[in-house]
Amino acid sequence: MNEQHPSRSDGAILRVEGLHKSYGDNHVLRGVSMQMRRGETVVVIGPSGTGKSTLLRCINQLSVPDRGRVWLGDREITCKKQNINCLRAEIGFVFQNFNLFTHLTALANVRIGPMKVKGLKKAAATELAMDELARVGLSDKADAYPAELSGGQQQRVSIARALAMSPQLMLFDEPTSALDPELIGEVLDVMVSLAKEGMTMLVVSHEMGFARSVSDSIIFMEGGVILEQGPPEEFFTAPKEERTRVFLSKITELYGE
Amino acid sequence: MGFFAFAWSILPDLLHATRMTLWITSGSIVLGFLVGIFLALGRVYGPRPIRWLTGGYIQFFRGTPLLVQLLVVYYGLPPYLASLGIQISPLAAAIIGLGLNSAAYQAEYFRGAVQSIQSGQMMAARSVGLSRVRAIRYVILPQALRLVIPSWSNELIYSIKYSSLAYFVSLTELTFVGKKIALHTARTFETYVVVAAIYLVIVLIVSRLLWMLEQRARIPGLGVPTEHR
């Protein structure tokens, strides 16, 4: 996929160096380093409790890492002098549990960032938000409250909410794990089309089909470190690490091909 | 003179005094609301010294009798303010005393509502790029204020009745005027029945208004369904 976008591969859009994070005695991240080029889709897999979600949260500082540095382009996110709100606005985050604002309609959920962070006028923000809702196929649900939407629709609204900020990077934290099986497809479809449009995406997921067909690179995490990283063909057919092989065989048993 | 004729004859004076009761109530509830919100936010989101201070405030005002607080403010505050060159009326003193007390109770209701909101709401707000203050302003408070209406209604109804304590600082509110009429006419029982009826009517009207507010502010999926009330 990178070969198709040579112009977009200039320099790393995201750089993570030596990230450590503990919660009490639990040393969740034990020195994670990685980078992503613009337009890349990277999928992070691994057993639960190995720090995949913590990695995403440390990248946009929703959790503050104990050690290590993170750069978005040439700006250091972990630098204390950086205005973290500005940088977060450039990094979309999609949560496992959607976390749509309960008191706002779908439209208002998508509109709030452009209005209150970017300072767009209501009319302009509404237009933008309607465009983003159309992009995830939910124009007709603009006036619905989150409680009136299915899980899949809520997750699509939350993707639209992130997209409305025109992010440079999208982080997805198990975006389909809280969904009923029949609703997973509609969310994955949106993500596939985003990847095709050249959005830079870092995705924690157990959706092997998505990882195999869409990602440029797969990261296998265990015990708070990255054990293996490689392009999907290589990763699935000839994993280097024994631990990766064990995990892959378990996950294929569980989720099928 | 029969009861109704008597009631009718004292009604104008009592209704006049009711205006004072409404002033005291609305003043103290508004003051308590504003102070209460900041106390609750300080207690939930503030750094440790602020949490400690706001907690202490709440404990103090919930742990001492309202009447004593009112007397302290009424006799303590005006001379102190006078030394700074500020004059305040007895009404203002009563509103401040009752309002500061109400703030402690309202703060606890607000705190409960704020803490009942899932932590994911704040996280999502921050992830969009909202600062903490703006996340509170645009995401947390709009939800908390809706959730708090039922318990806050109690506080408003209490404060209507507590306004009668202003009697002790000689404000001519409903109970005070009732007492005077009772003395002058020697028809103590009938007078207080009318006074009680006026409080009851105010409370019923306010309850109805609060219920309408609750219905208007309802949002699907937020708070408890209220169909079966």
mmCIF file with all atom_site columns, N, CA, C and O in Angstrom, chain B residues 181-199:
data_model
loop_
_atom_site.group_PDB
_atom_site.id
_atom_site.type_symbol
_atom_site.label_atom_id
_atom_site.label_alt_id
_atom_site.label_comp_id
_atom_site.label_asym_id
_atom_site.label_entity_id
_atom_site.label_seq_id
_atom_site.pdbx_PDB_ins_code
_atom_site.Cartn_x
_atom_site.Cartn_y
_atom_site.Cartn_z
_atom_site.occupancy
_atom_site.B_iso_or_equiv
_atom_site.pdbx_formal_charge
_atom_site.auth_seq_id
_atom_site.auth_comp_id
_atom_site.auth_asym_id
_atom_site.auth_atom_id
_atom_site.pdbx_PDB_model_num
ATOM 1  N N  . ILE B 1 181 ? -50.055 38.440 63.613 1.00 0.00 ? 181 ILE B N  1
ATOM 2  C CA . ILE B 1 181 ? -51.516 38.407 63.487 1.00 0.00 ? 181 ILE B CA 1
ATOM 3  C C  . ILE B 1 181 ? -52.112 37.552 64.589 1.00 0.00 ? 181 ILE B C  1
ATOM 4  O O  . ILE B 1 181 ? -53.123 37.909 65.211 1.00 0.00 ? 181 ILE B O  1
ATOM 5  N N  . ALA B 1 182 ? -51.451 36.407 64.842 1.00 0.00 ? 182 ALA B N  1
ATOM 6  C CA . ALA B 1 182 ? -51.955 35.512 65.890 1.00 0.00 ? 182 ALA B CA 1
ATOM 7  C C  . ALA B 1 182 ? -52.018 36.228 67.232 1.00 0.00 ? 182 ALA B C  1
ATOM 8  O O  . ALA B 1 182 ? -52.995 36.099 67.985 1.00 0.00 ? 182 ALA B O  1
ATOM 9  N N  . LEU B 1 183 ? -51.001 37.006 67.533 1.00 0.00 ? 183 LEU B N  1
ATOM 10 C CA . LEU B 1 183 ? -50.966 37.746 68.787 1.00 0.00 ? 183 LEU B CA 1
ATOM 11 C C  . LEU B 1 183 ? -52.080 38.788 68.849 1.00 0.00 ? 183 LEU B C  1
ATOM 12 O O  . LEU B 1 183 ? -52.781 38.924 69.857 1.00 0.00 ? 183 LEU B O  1
ATOM 13 N N  . HIS B 1 184 ? -52.241 39.531 67.748 1.00 0.00 ? 184 HIS B N  1
ATOM 14 C CA . HIS B 1 184 ? -53.211 40.633 67.740 1.00 0.00 ? 184 HIS B CA 1
ATOM 15 C C  . HIS B 1 184 ? -54.632 40.134 67.773 1.00 0.00 ? 184 HIS B C  1
ATOM 16 O O  . HIS B 1 184 ? -55.490 40.740 68.394 1.00 0.00 ? 184 HIS B O  1
ATOM 17 N N  . THR B 1 185 ? -54.927 39.067 67.060 1.00 0.00 ? 185 THR B N  1
ATOM 18 C CA . THR B 1 185 ? -56.308 38.615 66.946 1.00 0.00 ? 185 THR B CA 1
ATOM 19 C C  . THR B 1 185 ? -56.647 37.555 67.966 1.00 0.00 ? 185 THR B C  1
ATOM 20 O O  . THR B 1 185 ? -57.806 37.234 68.148 1.00 0.00 ? 185 THR B O  1
ATOM 21 N N  . ALA B 1 186 ? -55.632 36.963 68.592 1.00 0.00 ? 186 ALA B N  1
ATOM 22 C CA . ALA B 1 186 ? -55.818 35.865 69.541 1.00 0.00 ? 186 ALA B CA 1
ATOM 23 C C  . ALA B 1 186 ? -56.459 34.659 68.887 1.00 0.00 ? 186 ALA B C  1
ATOM 24 O O  . ALA B 1 186 ? -57.050 33.813 69.539 1.00 0.00 ? 186 ALA B O  1
ATOM 25 N N  . ARG B 1 187 ? -56.394 34.554 67.550 1.00 0.00 ? 187 ARG B N  1
ATOM 26 C CA . ARG B 1 187 ? -56.919 33.361 66.875 1.00 0.00 ? 187 ARG B CA 1
ATOM 27 C C  . ARG B 1 187 ? -55.714 32.594 66.310 1.00 0.00 ? 187 ARG B C  1
ATOM 28 O O  . ARG B 1 187 ? -55.523 32.490 65.105 1.00 0.00 ? 187 ARG B O  1
ATOM 29 N N  . THR B 1 188 ? -54.909 32.080 67.258 1.00 0.00 ? 188 THR B N  1
ATOM 30 C CA . THR B 1 188 ? -53.617 31.492 66.917 1.00 0.00 ? 188 THR B CA 1
ATOM 31 C C  . THR B 1 188 ? -53.762 30.324 65.944 1.00 0.00 ? 188 THR B C  1
ATOM 32 O O  . THR B 1 188 ? -53.121 30.288 64.885 1.00 0.00 ? 188 THR B O  1
ATOM 33 N N  . PHE B 1 189 ? -54.647 29.374 66.324 1.00 0.00 ? 189 PHE B N  1
ATOM 34 C CA . PHE B 1 189 ? -54.772 28.161 65.510 1.00 0.00 ? 189 PHE B CA 1
ATOM 35 C C  . PHE B 1 189 ? -55.165 28.478 64.074 1.00 0.00 ? 189 PHE B C  1
ATOM 36 O O  . PHE B 1 189 ? -54.497 28.070 63.119 1.00 0.00 ? 189 PHE B O  1
ATOM 37 N N  . GLU B 1 190 ? -56.216 29.261 63.904 1.00 0.00 ? 190 GLU B N  1
ATOM 38 C CA . GLU B 1 190 ? -56.704 29.565 62.559 1.00 0.00 ? 190 GLU B CA 1
ATOM 39 C C  . GLU B 1 190 ? -55.628 30.290 61.743 1.00 0.00 ? 190 GLU B C  1
ATOM 40 O O  . GLU B 1 190 ? -55.444 30.012 60.549 1.00 0.00 ? 190 GLU B O  1
ATOM 41 N N  . THR B 1 191 ? -54.929 31.199 62.413 1.00 0.00 ? 191 THR B N  1
ATOM 42 C CA . THR B 1 191 ? -53.916 31.959 61.682 1.00 0.00 ? 191 THR B CA 1
ATOM 43 C C  . THR B 1 191 ? -52.845 31.020 61.116 1.00 0.00 ? 191 THR B C  1
ATOM 44 O O  . THR B 1 191 ? -52.490 31.091 59.934 1.00 0.00 ? 191 THR B O  1
ATOM 45 N N  . TYR B 1 192 ? -52.365 30.102 61.978 1.00 0.00 ? 192 TYR B N  1
ATOM 46 C CA . TYR B 1 192 ? -51.291 29.227 61.519 1.00 0.00 ? 192 TYR B CA 1
ATOM 47 C C  . TYR B 1 192 ? -51.771 28.213 60.474 1.00 0.00 ? 192 TYR B C  1
ATOM 48 O O  . TYR B 1 192 ? -51.003 27.774 59.627 1.00 0.00 ? 192 TYR B O  1
ATOM 49 N N  . VAL B 1 193 ? -53.065 27.867 60.531 1.00 0.00 ? 193 VAL B N  1
ATOM 50 C CA . VAL B 1 193 ? -53.600 26.996 59.473 1.00 0.00 ? 193 VAL B CA 1
ATOM 51 C C  . VAL B 1 193 ? -53.510 27.707 58.124 1.00 0.00 ? 193 VAL B C  1
ATOM 52 O O  . VAL B 1 193 ? -53.098 27.123 57.116 1.00 0.00 ? 193 VAL B O  1
ATOM 53 N N  . VAL B 1 194 ? -53.855 28.981 58.120 1.00 0.00 ? 194 VAL B N  1
ATOM 54 C CA . VAL B 1 194 ? -53.782 29.735 56.860 1.00 0.00 ? 194 VAL B CA 1
ATOM 55 C C  . VAL B 1 194 ? -52.330 29.862 56.403 1.00 0.00 ? 194 VAL B C  1
ATOM 56 O O  . VAL B 1 194 ? -52.016 29.686 55.216 1.00 0.00 ? 194 VAL B O  1
ATOM 57 N N  . VAL B 1 195 ? -51.432 30.145 57.376 1.00 0.00 ? 195 VAL B N  1
ATOM 58 C CA . VAL B 1 195 ? -50.013 30.250 57.032 1.00 0.00 ? 195 VAL B CA 1
ATOM 59 C C  . VAL B 1 195 ? -49.516 28.935 56.408 1.00 0.00 ? 195 VAL B C  1
ATOM 60 O O  . VAL B 1 195 ? -48.875 28.923 55.355 1.00 0.00 ? 195 VAL B O  1
ATOM 61 N N  . ALA B 1 196 ? -49.867 27.826 57.056 1.00 0.00 ? 196 ALA B N  1
ATOM 62 C CA . ALA B 1 196 ? -49.436 26.521 56.546 1.00 0.00 ? 196 ALA B CA 1
ATOM 63 C C  . ALA B 1 196 ? -49.979 26.274 55.149 1.00 0.00 ? 196 ALA B C  1
ATOM 64 O O  . ALA B 1 196 ? -49.278 25.763 54.268 1.00 0.00 ? 196 ALA B O  1
ATOM 65 N N  . ALA B 1 197 ? -51.258 26.672 54.944 1.00 0.00 ? 197 ALA B N  1
ATOM 66 C CA . ALA B 1 197 ? -51.874 26.456 53.630 1.00 0.00 ? 197 ALA B CA 1
ATOM 67 C C  . ALA B 1 197 ? -51.126 27.223 52.542 1.00 0.00 ? 197 ALA B C  1
ATOM 68 O O  . ALA B 1 197 ? -50.935 26.716 51.427 1.00 0.00 ? 197 ALA B O  1
ATOM 69 N N  . ILE B 1 198 ? -50.666 28.437 52.887 1.00 0.00 ? 198 ILE B N  1
ATOM 70 C CA . ILE B 1 198 ? -49.944 29.230 51.887 1.00 0.00 ? 198 ILE B CA 1
ATOM 71 C C  . ILE B 1 198 ? -48.623 28.540 51.517 1.00 0.00 ? 198 ILE B C  1
ATOM 72 O O  . ILE B 1 198 ? -48.284 28.403 50.343 1.00 0.00 ? 198 ILE B O  1
ATOM 73 N N  . TYR B 1 199 ? -47.888 28.044 52.540 1.00 0.00 ? 199 TYR B N  1
ATOM 74 C CA . TYR B 1 199 ? -46.651 27.290 52.247 1.00 0.00 ? 199 TYR B CA 1
ATOM 75 C C  . TYR B 1 199 ? -46.948 26.096 51.343 1.00 0.00 ? 199 TYR B C  1
ATOM 76 O O  . TYR B 1 199 ? -46.236 25.825 50.378 1.00 0.00 ? 199 TYR B O  1
#
